[in-house]
Coordinates of C-alpha atoms in Angstrom, one line a residue:
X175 CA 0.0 0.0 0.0
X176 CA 3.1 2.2 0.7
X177 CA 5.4 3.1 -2.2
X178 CA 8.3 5.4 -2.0
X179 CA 11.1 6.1 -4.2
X180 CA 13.6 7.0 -1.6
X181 CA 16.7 4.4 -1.4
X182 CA 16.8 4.2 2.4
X183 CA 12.8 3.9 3.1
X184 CA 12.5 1.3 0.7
X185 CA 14.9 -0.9 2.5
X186 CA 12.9 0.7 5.7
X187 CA 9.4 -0.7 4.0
X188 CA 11.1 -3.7 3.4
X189 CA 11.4 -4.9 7.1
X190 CA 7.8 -3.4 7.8
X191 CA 6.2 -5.8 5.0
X192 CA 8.6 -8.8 6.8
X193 CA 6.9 -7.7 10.3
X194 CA 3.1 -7.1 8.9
X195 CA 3.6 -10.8 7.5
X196 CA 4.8 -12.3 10.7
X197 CA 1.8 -10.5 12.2
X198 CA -0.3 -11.9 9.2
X199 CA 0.9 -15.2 10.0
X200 CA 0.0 -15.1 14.3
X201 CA -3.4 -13.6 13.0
X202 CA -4.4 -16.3 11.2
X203 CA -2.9 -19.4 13.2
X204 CA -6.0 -21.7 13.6
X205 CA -6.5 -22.9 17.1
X206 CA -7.3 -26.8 18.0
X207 CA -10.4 -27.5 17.4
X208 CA -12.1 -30.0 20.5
X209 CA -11.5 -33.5 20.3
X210 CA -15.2 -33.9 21.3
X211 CA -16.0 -32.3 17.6
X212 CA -12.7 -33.4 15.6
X213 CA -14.5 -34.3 12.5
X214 CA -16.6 -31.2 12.2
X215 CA -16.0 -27.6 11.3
X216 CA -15.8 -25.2 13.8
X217 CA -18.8 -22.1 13.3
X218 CA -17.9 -19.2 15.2
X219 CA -20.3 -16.8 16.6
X220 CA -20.1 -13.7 18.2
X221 CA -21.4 -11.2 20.9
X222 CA -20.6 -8.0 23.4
X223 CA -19.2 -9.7 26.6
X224 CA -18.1 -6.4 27.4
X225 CA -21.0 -4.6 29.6
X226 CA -24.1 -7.4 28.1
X227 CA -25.3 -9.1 31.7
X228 CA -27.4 -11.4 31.4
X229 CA -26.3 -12.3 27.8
X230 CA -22.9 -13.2 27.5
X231 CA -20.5 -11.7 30.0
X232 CA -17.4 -12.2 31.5
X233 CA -18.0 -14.1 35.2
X234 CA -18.2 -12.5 38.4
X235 CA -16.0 -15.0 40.3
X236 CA -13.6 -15.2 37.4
X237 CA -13.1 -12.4 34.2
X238 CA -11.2 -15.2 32.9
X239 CA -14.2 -17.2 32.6
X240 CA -17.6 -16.6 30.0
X241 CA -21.1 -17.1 30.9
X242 CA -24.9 -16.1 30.6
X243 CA -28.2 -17.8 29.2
X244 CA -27.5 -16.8 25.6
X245 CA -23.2 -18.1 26.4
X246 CA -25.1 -21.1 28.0
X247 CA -27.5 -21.6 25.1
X248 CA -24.7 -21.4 22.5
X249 CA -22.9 -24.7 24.2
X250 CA -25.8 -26.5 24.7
X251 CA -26.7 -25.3 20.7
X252 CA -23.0 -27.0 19.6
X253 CA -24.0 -30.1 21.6
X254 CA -27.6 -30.7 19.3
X255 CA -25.6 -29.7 16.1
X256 CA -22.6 -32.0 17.1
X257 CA -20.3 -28.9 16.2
X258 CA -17.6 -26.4 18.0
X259 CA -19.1 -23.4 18.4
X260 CA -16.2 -20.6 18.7
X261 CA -16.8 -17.4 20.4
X262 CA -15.4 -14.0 18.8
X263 CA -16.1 -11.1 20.9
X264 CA -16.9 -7.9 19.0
X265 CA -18.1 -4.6 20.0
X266 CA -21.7 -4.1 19.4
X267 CA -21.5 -1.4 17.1
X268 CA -19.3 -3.8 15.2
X269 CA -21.5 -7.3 15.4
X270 CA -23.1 -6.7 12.3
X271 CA -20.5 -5.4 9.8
X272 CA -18.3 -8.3 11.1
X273 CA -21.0 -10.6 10.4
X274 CA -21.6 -9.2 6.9
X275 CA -17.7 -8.8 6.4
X276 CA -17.7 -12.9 6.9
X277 CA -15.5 -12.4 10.7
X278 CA -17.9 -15.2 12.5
X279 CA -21.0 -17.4 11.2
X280 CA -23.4 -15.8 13.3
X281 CA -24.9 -13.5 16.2
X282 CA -26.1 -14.1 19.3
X283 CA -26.6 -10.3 21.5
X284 CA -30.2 -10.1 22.4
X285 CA -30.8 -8.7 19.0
X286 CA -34.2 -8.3 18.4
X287 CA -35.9 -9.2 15.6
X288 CA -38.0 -6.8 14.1
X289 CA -39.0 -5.8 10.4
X290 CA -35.6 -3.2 10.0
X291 CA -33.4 -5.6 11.2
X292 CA -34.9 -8.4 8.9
X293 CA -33.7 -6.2 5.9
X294 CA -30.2 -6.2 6.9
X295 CA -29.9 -10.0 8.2
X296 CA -31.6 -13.2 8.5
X297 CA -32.8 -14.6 11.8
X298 CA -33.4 -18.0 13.1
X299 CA -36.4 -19.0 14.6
X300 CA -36.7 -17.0 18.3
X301 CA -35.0 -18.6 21.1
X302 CA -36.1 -16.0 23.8
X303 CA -39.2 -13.9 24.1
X304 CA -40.2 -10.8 26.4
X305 CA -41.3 -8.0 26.9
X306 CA -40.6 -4.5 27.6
X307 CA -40.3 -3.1 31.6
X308 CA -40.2 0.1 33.5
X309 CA -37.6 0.7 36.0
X310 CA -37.8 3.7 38.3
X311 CA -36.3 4.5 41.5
X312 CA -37.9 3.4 44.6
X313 CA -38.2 6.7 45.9
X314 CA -39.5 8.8 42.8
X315 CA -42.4 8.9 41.3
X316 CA -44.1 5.3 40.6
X317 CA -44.9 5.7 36.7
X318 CA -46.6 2.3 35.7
X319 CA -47.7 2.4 32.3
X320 CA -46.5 4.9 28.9
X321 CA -49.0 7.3 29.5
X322 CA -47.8 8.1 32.9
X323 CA -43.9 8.9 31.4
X324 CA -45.5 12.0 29.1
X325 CA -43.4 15.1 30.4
X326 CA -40.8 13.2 31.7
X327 CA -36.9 12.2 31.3
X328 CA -36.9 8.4 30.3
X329 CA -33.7 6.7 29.3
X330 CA -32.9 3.6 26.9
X331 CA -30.9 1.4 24.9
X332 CA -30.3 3.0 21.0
X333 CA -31.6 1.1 18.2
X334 CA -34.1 -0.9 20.1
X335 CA -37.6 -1.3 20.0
X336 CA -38.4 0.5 23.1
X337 CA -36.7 3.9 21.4
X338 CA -38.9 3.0 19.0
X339 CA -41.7 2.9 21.0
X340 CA -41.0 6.0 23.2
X341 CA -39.8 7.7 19.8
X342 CA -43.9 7.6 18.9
X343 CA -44.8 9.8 21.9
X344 CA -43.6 13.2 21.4
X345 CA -44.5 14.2 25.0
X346 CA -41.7 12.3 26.7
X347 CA -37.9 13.2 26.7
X348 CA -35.7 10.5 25.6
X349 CA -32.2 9.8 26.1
X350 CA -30.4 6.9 25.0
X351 CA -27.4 4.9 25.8
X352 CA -24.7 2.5 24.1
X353 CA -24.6 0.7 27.7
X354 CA -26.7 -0.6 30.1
X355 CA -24.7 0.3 33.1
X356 CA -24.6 4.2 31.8
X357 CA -28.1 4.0 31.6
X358 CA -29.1 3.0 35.1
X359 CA -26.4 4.8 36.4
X360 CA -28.4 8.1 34.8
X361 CA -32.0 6.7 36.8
X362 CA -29.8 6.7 40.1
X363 CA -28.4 10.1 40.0
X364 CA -31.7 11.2 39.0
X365 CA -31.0 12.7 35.9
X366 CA -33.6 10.6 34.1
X367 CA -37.3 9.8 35.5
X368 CA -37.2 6.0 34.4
X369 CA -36.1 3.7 31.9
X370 CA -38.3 1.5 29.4
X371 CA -35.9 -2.1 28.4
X372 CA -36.2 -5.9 27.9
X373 CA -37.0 -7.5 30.4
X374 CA -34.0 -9.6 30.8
X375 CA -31.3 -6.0 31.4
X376 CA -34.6 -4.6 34.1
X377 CA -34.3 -7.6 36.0
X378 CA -30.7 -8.0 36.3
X379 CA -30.0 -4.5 36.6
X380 CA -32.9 -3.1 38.1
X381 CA -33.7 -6.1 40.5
X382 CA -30.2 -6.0 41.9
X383 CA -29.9 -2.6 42.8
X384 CA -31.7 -1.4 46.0
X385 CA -32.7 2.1 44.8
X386 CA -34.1 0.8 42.0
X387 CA -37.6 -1.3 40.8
X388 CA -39.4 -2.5 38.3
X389 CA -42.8 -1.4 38.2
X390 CA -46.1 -1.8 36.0
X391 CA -47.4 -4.7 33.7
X392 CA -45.1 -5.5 30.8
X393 CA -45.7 -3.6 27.4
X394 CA -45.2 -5.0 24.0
X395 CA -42.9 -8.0 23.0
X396 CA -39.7 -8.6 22.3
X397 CA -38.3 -11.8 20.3
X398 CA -34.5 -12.5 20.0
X399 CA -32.8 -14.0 17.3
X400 CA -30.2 -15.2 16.0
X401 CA -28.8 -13.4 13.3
X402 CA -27.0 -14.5 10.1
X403 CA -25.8 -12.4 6.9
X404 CA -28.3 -11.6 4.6
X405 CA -29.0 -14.5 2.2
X406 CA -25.5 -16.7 2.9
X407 CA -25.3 -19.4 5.4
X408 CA -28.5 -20.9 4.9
X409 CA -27.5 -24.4 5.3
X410 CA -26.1 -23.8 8.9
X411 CA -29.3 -21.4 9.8
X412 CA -31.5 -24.6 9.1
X413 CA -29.2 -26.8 11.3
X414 CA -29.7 -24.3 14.3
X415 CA -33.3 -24.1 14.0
X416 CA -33.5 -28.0 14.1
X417 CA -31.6 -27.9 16.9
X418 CA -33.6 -24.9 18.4
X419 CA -36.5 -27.0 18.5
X420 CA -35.1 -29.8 19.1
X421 CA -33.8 -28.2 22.4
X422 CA -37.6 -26.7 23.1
X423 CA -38.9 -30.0 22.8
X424 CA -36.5 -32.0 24.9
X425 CA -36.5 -29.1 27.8
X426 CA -33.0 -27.9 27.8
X427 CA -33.7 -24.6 26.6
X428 CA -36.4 -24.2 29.9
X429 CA -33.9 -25.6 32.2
X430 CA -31.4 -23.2 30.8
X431 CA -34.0 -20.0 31.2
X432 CA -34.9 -20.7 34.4
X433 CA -31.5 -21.3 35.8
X434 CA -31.2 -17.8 35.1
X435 CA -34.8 -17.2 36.2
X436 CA -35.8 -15.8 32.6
X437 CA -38.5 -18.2 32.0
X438 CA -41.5 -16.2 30.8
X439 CA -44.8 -16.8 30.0
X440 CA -44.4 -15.9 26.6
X441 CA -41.9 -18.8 26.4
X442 CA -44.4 -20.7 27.8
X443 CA -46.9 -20.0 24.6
X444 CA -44.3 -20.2 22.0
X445 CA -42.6 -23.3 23.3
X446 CA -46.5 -24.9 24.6
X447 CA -44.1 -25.5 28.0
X448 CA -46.4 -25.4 30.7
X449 CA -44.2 -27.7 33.1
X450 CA -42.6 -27.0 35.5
X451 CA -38.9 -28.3 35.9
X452 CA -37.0 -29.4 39.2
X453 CA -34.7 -26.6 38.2
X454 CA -33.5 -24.0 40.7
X455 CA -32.4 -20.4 39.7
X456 CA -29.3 -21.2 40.2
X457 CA -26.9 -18.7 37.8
X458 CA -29.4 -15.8 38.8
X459 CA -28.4 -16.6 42.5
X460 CA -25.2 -16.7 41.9
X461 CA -25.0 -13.5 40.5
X462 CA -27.0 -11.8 43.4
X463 CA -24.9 -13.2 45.9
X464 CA -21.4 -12.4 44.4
X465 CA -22.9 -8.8 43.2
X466 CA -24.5 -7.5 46.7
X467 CA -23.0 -10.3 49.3
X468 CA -19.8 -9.0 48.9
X469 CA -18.3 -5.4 50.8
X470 CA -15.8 -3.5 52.4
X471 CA -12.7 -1.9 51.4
X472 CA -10.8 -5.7 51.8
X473 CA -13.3 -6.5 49.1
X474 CA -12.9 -4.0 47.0
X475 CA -8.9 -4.3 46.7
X476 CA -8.9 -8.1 46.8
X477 CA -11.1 -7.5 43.4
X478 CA -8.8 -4.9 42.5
X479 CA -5.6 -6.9 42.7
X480 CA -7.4 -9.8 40.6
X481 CA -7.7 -6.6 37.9
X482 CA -3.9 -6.9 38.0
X483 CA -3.3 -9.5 35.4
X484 CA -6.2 -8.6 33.0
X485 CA -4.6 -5.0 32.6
X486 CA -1.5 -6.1 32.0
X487 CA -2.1 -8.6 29.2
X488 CA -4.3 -5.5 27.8
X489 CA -1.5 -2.9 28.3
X490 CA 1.0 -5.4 26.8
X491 CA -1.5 -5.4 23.6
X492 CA -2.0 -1.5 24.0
X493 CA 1.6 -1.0 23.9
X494 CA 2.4 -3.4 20.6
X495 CA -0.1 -2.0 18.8
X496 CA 0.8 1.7 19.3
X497 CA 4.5 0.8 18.8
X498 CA 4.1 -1.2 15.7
X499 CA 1.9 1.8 14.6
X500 CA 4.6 4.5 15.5
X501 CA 7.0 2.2 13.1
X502 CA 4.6 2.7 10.2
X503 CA 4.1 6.4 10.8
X504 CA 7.5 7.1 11.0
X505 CA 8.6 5.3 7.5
X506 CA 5.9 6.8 6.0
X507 CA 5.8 10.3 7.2
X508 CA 9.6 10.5 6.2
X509 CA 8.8 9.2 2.9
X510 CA 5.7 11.8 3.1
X511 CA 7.8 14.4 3.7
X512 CA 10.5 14.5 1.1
X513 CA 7.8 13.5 -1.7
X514 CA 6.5 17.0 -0.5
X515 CA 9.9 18.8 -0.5
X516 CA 11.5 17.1 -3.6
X517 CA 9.8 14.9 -5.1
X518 CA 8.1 15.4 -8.5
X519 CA 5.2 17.7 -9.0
X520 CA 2.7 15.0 -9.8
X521 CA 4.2 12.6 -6.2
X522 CA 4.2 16.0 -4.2
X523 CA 0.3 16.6 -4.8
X524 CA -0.3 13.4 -3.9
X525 CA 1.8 13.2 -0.6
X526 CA -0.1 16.9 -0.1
X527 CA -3.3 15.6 -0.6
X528 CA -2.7 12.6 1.8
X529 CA -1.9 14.7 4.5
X530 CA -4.7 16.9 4.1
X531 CA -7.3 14.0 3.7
X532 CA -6.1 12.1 6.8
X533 CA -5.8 15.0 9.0
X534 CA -9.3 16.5 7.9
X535 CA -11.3 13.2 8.7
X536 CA -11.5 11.9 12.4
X537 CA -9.5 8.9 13.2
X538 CA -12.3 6.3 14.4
X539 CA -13.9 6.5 10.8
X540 CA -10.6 5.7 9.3
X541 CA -10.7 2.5 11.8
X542 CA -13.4 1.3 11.0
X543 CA -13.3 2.1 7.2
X544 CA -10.3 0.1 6.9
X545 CA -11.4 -3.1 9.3
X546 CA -14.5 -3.0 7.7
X547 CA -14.8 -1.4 4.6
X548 CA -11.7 -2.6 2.8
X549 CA -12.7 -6.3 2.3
X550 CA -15.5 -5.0 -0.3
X551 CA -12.5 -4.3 -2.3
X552 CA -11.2 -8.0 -1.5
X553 CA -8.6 -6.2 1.3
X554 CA -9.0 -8.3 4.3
X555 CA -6.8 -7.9 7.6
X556 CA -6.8 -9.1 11.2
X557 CA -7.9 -6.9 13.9
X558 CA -4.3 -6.5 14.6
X559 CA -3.2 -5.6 11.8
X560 CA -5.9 -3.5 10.9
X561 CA -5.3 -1.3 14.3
X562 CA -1.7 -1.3 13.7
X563 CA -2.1 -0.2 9.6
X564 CA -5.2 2.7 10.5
X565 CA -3.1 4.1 13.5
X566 CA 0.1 4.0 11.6
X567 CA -1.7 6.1 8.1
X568 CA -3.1 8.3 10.6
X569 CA -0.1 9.0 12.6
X570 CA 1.9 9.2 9.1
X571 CA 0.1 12.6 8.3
X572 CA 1.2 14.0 11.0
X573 CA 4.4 13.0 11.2
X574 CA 4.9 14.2 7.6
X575 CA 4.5 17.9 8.9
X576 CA 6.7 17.3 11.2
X577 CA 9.9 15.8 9.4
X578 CA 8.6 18.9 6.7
X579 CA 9.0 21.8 9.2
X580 CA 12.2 19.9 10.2
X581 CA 13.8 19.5 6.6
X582 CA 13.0 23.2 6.6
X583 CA 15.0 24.5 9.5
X584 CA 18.1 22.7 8.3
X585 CA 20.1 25.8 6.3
X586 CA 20.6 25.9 3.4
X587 CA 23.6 26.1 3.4
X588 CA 24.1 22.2 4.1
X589 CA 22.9 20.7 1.2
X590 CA 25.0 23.6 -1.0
X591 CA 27.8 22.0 0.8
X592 CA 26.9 18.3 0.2
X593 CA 26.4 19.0 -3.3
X594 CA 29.7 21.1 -3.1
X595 CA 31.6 18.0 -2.4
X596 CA 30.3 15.5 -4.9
X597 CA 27.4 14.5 -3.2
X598 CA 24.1 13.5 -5.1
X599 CA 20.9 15.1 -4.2
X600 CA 19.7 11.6 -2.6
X601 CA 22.9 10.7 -0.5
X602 CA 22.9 14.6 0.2
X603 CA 19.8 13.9 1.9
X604 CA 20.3 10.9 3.5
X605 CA 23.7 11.8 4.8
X606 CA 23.2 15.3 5.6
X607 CA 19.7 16.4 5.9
X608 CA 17.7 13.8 7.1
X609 CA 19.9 13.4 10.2
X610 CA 19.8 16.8 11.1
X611 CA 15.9 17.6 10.6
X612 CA 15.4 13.9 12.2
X613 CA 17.1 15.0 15.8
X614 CA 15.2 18.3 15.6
X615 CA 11.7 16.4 15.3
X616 CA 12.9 14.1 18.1
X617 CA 11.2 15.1 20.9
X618 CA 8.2 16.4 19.1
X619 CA 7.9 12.8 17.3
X620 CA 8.4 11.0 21.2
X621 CA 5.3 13.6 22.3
X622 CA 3.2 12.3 19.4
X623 CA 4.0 8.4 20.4
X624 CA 2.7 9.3 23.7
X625 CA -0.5 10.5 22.0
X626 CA -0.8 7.8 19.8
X627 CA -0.6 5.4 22.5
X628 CA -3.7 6.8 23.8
X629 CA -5.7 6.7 20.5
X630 CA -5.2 3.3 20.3
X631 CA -7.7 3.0 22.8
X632 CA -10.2 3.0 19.4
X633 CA -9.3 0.0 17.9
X634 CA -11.4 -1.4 20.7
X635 CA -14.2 -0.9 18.3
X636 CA -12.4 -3.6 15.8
X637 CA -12.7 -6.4 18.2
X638 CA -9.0 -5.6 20.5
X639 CA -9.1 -6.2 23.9
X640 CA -6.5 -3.5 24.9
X641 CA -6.7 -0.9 28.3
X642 CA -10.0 1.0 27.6
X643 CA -12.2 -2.1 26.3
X644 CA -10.7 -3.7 29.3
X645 CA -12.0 -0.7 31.4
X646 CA -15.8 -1.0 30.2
X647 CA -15.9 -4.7 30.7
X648 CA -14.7 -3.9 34.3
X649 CA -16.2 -1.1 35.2
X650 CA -19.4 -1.9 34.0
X651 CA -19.6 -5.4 35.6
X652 CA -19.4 -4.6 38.6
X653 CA -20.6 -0.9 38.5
X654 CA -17.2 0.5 39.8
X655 CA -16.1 3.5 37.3
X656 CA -13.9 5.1 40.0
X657 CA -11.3 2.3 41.5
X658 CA -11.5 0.8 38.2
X659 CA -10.8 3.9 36.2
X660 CA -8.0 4.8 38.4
X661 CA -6.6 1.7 37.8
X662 CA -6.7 2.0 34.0
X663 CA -5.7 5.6 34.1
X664 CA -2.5 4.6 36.1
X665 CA -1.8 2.2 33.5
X666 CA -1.9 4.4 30.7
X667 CA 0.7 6.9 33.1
X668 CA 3.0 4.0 33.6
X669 CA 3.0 3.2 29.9
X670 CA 3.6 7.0 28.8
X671 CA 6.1 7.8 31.6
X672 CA 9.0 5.7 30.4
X673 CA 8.3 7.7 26.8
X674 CA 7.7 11.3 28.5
X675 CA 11.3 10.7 30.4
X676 CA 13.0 9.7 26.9
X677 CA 11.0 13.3 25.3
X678 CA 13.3 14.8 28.0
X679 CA 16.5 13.8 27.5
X680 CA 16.0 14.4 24.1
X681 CA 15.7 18.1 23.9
X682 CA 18.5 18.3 26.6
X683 CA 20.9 16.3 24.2
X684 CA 19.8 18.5 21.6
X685 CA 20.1 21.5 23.4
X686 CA 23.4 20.7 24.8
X687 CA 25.3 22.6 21.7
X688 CA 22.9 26.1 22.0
X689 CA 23.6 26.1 26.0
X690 CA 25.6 28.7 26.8
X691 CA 28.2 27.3 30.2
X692 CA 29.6 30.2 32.3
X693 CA 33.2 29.9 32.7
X694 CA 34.7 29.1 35.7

């Protein structure tokens, strides 16, 4: 993708394309498949683990561990099929594009399966249905039906049926939310009246927090699906509904609902599942107990200090990503540079207008353009890669100015001399300029590292578990933004300070010759 016609960063590019195919090569190393299902191809399927109780979450006890009805439903769904069935976390702004892009077979996110979804994907046939509830808090006012919300504040979930269904009442004030936990947060703190959701997110957030209730009869329903691209897979979508049904006829789906005390009657019709099992709620009392049974400050850091190895593994991630991506910046905002300076007319436009395009358009759109937009034009790359390559172009613009204004400052004078003895404009510039205009930019280019590495916290939306993605799933599990946030936010200092330090002792090594000593 890079091109240059520069002697020294084409040998440069050369050990980039040698690293982006060792990358390529780790990205795409299959895992074992399950001796259980040796002879059958592994499907993959995806969801938000991030901040998605009760639907697939990391585990309260252990964030090493997965679970949840739908997480639950999935492996007893590869048990019916007699197939693996891999998980692939995503964000949820991201579920669908991946799907479409081909990342995983299929979606499981309490997606709800209404007539605008059905134009974008296919569903299987519903494995859950609701309704919508009203939370409030216990001491406010006790709304109970829609009617009663007209003139008030009442939060949501975006892109959900219950926006749509407070959208049609123009009398109430809505606010909505990418997360569940900002959400409720929002009905604490009083700065909305109630909230209108599924069921499933009332009860396990509403229920479990003691200035909060769920109120009223339920409104509507809500049926969950499974989703699938758009006219592809339909082979595998007939094999899970088979086993869908098979799984409401032999009871496994009810035991698994009312483990996590989700059975509802609207199960009850669509399955015709009027039993009632010698199952206890067990996974809802789990959760309960490890979610209010548990205080104190000894608490708190005991959970802390299990943080401890989950934000290192993502600040080891953070910091690869961000320096592979400073690599790619730098090549290519040197090469940037002299195309601008003195290259040919036609090359300097171009490097011009590269720098102008990337710096005018924000970097999260270039993300996910290139993660998920390229492969339309048969340009696929691993998450890794593709944070690494966005963050590196991105970074590149800027670090084109940079080398520019330095190549600038260099006198003139220099490259008269260099030509003066013999030298060619190209080893003039590698010899003589580039050296000079690179130690000027130093410190400047080490500031800019230390930005990048914070920007890398968006490639979290491509799938990367690095700091901040690792900061949402905490945070939001166990509704702990402060310890939690000073925990990531220490990270990120003890990542940056090593870099600030180096900054430092740049611009005294470079200011060592313009200090002026007083004699002794």
């Amino acid at each position: 993708m890079m091109k240059t016609a520069q002697p020294r960063p084409r040998r440069l590019l050369g050990v980039l394309s040698s690293l982006f195919a060792a990358l390529l090569v780790l990205a795409a190393a299959p895992g074992a498949a399950p001796a259980a299902h040796a002879q059958s191809r592994p499907f993959h399927w995806a969801a938000d683990s991030s901040a998605d109780v009760p639907y697939t979450f990391h585990d309260l006890k252990d964030q090493s561990k997965l679970t949840g009805f739908e997480y639950d439903l999935m492996q007893e769904l590869s048990r019916h099929m007699g197939a693996p069935l891999d998980f692939i976390n995503n964000d949820w702004d991201g579920l669908i594009p991946g799907l479409q892009r081909g990342l995983y077979d299929m979606v499981i996110c309490g997606i709800e399966m209404t007539d605008e979804h059905a134009e974008g994907i296919d569903f299987s046939i519903p494995y859950y249905v609701t309704s919508e509830r009203l939370v409030v808090r216990r001491k406010g006012r006790q709304f109970t039906t829609l009617a009663d919300l007209e003139g008030h504040k009442v939060g949501t979930i975006k892109d959900t049926q219950a926006e749509r269904m407070l959208t049609n009442n123009t009398k109430i004030s809505l606010s909505t939310y990418d997360e569940e936990t900002d959400a409720f947060m929002d009905l604490v703190n009083g700065r909305t009246d109630a909230i209108l959701i599924d069921g499933p997110i009332a009860k396990y957030y509403g229920d479990t927090n003691p200035a909060l209730h769920i109120v009223g009869e339920p409104i509507g329903r809500v049926q969950y699906g499974i989703a699938f691209a758009k006219g592809k897979n339909t082979e595998l979508r007939e094999r899970v509904n088979a086993a869908l049904l098979a799984m409401q006829q032999d009871g496994s789906l009810h035991h698994i609902l009312v483990r996590w005390d989700l059975w509802t009657p609207e199960m009850a019709q669509l399955t015709n599942d009027h039993t009632q099992p010698n199952v206890t709620p067990a996974a809802w009392n789990n959760y309960v107990a490890e979610l209010q049974g548990k205080g104190g400050l000894r608490v708190k850091l005991e959970r802390y200090a299990g943080f401890v190895p989950q934000l290192v593994k993502a600040a080891g991630l953070t910091l690869l990503v961000s320096l592979c991506a400073m690599v790619v910046a730098v090549a290519l905002g040197l090469g940037l540079a002299l195309l601008r300076l003195y290259g040919p007319r036609p090359l300097a436009w171009f490097a011009t207008t590269y720098v102008e395009l990337v710096r005018g358009t924000p970097l999260l759109i270039q993300v996910l353009f290139i993660f998920y937009g390229l492969p339309e034009f048969g340009i696929s790359m691993s998450p890794f890669v593709a944070g690494v390559v966005s963050l590196g172009l991105n970074y590149a613009a800027y670090e084109a100015e940079n080398y520019r204004a330095g190549l600038q400052s260099v006198a003139h004078g220099q490259m008269e001399a260099a030509l003066a003895l013999n030298m060619t404009h190209p080893q003039a510039l590698r010899y003589v300029l580039v050296p000079q205009a690179f130690r000027l930019v130093m410190p400047v280019m080490t500031n800019d590292f230390i930005s990048l590495l914070k920007d890398s916290s968006l490639v979290s939306v491509i799938t990367l578990t690095e700091l901040t993605q690792t900061y949402i799933r905490l945070s939001s599990a166990y509704f702990d933004y402060f310890g939690t946030g000073l925990m990531v936010g220490a990270a990120y200092l003890l990542l940056g300070l090593p870099f600030v330090r180096l900054a430092r002792l740049a611009e005294k090594r470079l200011a060592m010759p313009h200090t002026r000593h007083r004699q002794g």
